[in-house]
Coordinates of C-alpha atoms in Angstrom, one line a residue:
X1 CA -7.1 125.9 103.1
X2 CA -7.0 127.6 106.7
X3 CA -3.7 129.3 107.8
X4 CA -2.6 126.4 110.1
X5 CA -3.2 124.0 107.4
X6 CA -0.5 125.7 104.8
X7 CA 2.1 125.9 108.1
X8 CA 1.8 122.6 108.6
X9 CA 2.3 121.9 105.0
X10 CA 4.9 124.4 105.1
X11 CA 6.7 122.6 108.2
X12 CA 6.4 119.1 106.4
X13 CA 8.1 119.9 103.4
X14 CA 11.0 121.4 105.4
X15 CA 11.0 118.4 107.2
X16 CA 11.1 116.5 104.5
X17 CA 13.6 118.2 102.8
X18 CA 16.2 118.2 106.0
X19 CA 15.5 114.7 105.9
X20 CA 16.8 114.0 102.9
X21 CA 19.8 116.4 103.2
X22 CA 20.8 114.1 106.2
X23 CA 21.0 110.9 104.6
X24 CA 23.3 112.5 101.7
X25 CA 25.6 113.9 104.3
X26 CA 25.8 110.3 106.1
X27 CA 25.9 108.3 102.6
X28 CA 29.0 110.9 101.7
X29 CA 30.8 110.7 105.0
X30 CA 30.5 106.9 104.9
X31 CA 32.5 106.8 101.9
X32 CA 34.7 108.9 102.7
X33 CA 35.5 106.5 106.2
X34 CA 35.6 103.6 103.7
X35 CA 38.4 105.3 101.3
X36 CA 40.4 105.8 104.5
X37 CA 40.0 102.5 105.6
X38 CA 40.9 101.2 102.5
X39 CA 44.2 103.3 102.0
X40 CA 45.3 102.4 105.6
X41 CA 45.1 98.8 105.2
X42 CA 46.4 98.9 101.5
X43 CA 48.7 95.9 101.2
X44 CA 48.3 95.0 105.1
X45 CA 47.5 91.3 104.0
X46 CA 48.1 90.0 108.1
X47 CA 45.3 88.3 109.5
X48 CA 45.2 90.2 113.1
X49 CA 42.8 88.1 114.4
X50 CA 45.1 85.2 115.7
X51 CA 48.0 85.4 117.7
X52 CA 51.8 84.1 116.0
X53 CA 55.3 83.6 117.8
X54 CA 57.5 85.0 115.1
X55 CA 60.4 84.5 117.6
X56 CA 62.7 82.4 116.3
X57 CA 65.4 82.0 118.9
X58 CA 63.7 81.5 122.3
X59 CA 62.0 78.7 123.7
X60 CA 59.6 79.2 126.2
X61 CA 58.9 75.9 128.6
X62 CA 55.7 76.4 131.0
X63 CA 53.2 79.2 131.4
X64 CA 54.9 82.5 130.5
X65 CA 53.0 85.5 130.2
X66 CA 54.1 89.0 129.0
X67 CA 56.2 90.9 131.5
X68 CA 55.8 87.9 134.1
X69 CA 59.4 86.9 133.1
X70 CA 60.7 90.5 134.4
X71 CA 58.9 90.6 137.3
X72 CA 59.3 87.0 138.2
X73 CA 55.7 86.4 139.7
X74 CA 53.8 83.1 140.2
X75 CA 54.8 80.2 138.5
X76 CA 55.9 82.1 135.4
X77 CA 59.3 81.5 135.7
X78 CA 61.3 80.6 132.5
X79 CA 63.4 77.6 132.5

C-alpha cells in the first residue's frame, strides 16, 4: 500500500464512523421530541382539526366573522 492509499483508508473509516455517530444522535433526539409530544397531549382527547360553537347562549343570524361584530364592517352586522 502507497501512503495516499492508507489516508484515504484512513479518511473513510472516519467518515464512516461520523456517519454513524449522526444517525444515533438523530434516532435519540427523535425520541426524545416524541416523549414530549406525547406528555403534552396526554389526555388532550379534542379533535383540533374541526371547528365547534361551544357557545350556548348566542345566536348568530347571517355572516359574522370574528371581530366584525365590534367593528361593525360590511354586512356583518348581528341581528
Amino acid at each position: 500500500m502507497k501512503k495516499g492509499e492508507i489516508v484515504v483508508d484512513v479518511f473513510n473509516i472516519i467518515c464512516g464512523v461520523c456517519s454513524i455517530a449522526g444517525l444515533l444522535v438523530s434516532v435519540f433526539t427523535a425520541s426524545k421530541v416524541v416523549k414530549i409530544m406525547q406528555t403534552i397531549n396526554c389526555g388532550n382527547n379534542d379533535d383540533h382539526s374541526k371547528v365547534v360553537n361551544k357557545n350556548k347562549k348566542s345566536t348568530f343570524h347571517g355572516s359574522y366573522v370574528g371581530r366584525d361584530s365590534i367593528n361593525g364592517t360590511g354586512s356583518s352586522e348581528q341581528k
